[in-house]
Amino acid sequence: MDYEMYQEIMDQPSSLENTIIAEKEHLERISEKFSKFDKIYLIGCGSSISTCYTIRDGFKTVSTKNIDVQTGFEFVNHQLLEKNSNVGVILTSQSGETSDTRSALEKAKKYNIYTLAITNMENSSMAKEADDAVITRCGEEHAILGTKTYITQLLCLYIIFYNMVKSDRTEKVLDELYKLPSKIEELINTTEESSKLLAQENKDIDLFYCMGSGLNFGLAYKLAMTMFMEGSIKHACPVFSGEFRHGLIERVEEGTTVVFVKSGDEHDDVTCKSIDFCEKIGVNCIIFDLKDYDEDIDSLLTPFILLIPLEWFIYHLSIFNGIDPGSTRHIGKVRY
């Protein structure tokens, strides 16, 4: 039996392609506008905030632009703002109706701050109320995890931010970014079986620590918060690789499971050191390493590449535990 998440995984190449065709020039104009702001707030919740973490941590390797990532309610309740300040706000929400993020939009507008919504729903409240809106071209998404809406939202953020800096590396990243639809299709077709086997081997594990450094923390956050916990109903905790030796190092032991998201470049040494330590003491290490899937692509694109085998892993892990990976138990029942 194929669940809704299955088709939504399969839809990712066409969703990327359609979004590039429809929004590329629009995103480039947005990039020019936002490059002039002194500070940019990135607002999101769940899968959406993980895309914000990823672009913030990836972009700071090529730019000193002041970027602040917050959840909707943190921005509303704890952020001091000034009217007519030279800042912009990018609000990310697959549905365009996320209450926390909508509240952040309303606050930004009260302070005359320029707002951009990135959403999958053209007729959503956020798309209508923001000063500008980017619409990802995914069609309706039903599964809770956020697959095609997540990857296209991340694509949009990459186009906006990496167009702000002109360098050989950013040009290379953008060139490879526009080739992603075919790369993602290849990964969908070639990584399912290995991820399914890995899921079967780990189906009885109930707690997963998810670790990454730099831009990979955003993916580790998504993996823990919306893939393991929402999709597979497993306990999970995201951890910065650099914080491993300040807490988790005292908890890991034989029988503990840690999932590592790894680029393998020169900036990922702290993740490698954590893996070495865990392997030496018999920790169950599940390693998703960029070099195992694409040795040539720029490491700044790691989250796009590792996302696909991770999606297959969660999809089959859920099924091995008798769970529909797209269903929910409590989400939607709480309104605030």
Short mmCIF file of C-alpha atoms in Angstrom, two decimals, residues 150-151 184 187 191 195 211 216 219 223 227 260-264 268 287-294 297 299 301-313:
data_model
loop_
_atom_site.label_atom_id
_atom_site.label_comp_id
_atom_site.label_asym_id
_atom_site.label_seq_id
_atom_site.Cartn_x
_atom_site.Cartn_y
_atom_site.Cartn_z
CA TYR A 150 9.55 21.88 2.13
CA ILE A 151 12.04 21.38 -0.70
CA ILE A 184 16.25 14.80 -7.05
CA LEU A 187 17.88 10.20 -5.86
CA THR A 191 17.92 5.64 -2.55
CA SER A 195 16.82 3.64 3.24
CA MET A 211 22.87 15.90 14.88
CA ASN A 216 22.91 20.80 8.38
CA LEU A 219 17.84 19.50 8.39
CA LEU A 223 14.31 15.35 10.93
CA MET A 227 9.85 13.69 10.52
CA PHE A 260 24.25 12.26 11.83
CA VAL A 261 23.66 14.63 8.90
CA LYS A 262 27.08 15.21 7.35
CA SER A 263 28.53 17.28 4.51
CA GLY A 264 32.09 16.04 4.92
CA ASP A 268 32.21 19.67 9.31
CA ILE A 287 25.13 8.41 9.11
CA PHE A 288 23.72 10.29 6.14
CA ASP A 289 26.82 11.59 4.36
CA LEU A 290 26.76 13.78 1.25
CA LYS A 291 29.65 11.89 -0.37
CA ASP A 292 27.58 8.69 -0.40
CA TYR A 293 25.02 10.34 -2.67
CA ASP A 294 26.90 13.04 -4.63
CA ILE A 297 27.88 18.95 -5.74
CA SER A 299 28.34 21.13 0.12
CA LEU A 301 23.40 22.04 -1.18
CA THR A 302 23.73 19.11 1.24
CA PRO A 303 20.20 19.50 2.71
CA PHE A 304 18.59 19.02 -0.72
CA ILE A 305 20.57 15.86 -1.41
CA LEU A 306 20.25 14.18 2.00
CA LEU A 307 16.57 15.05 2.29
CA ILE A 308 15.55 12.32 -0.16
CA PRO A 309 17.12 9.27 1.54
CA LEU A 310 15.91 10.69 4.87
CA GLU A 311 12.35 10.92 3.54
CA TRP A 312 12.48 7.28 2.39
CA PHE A 313 13.92 6.29 5.77
#
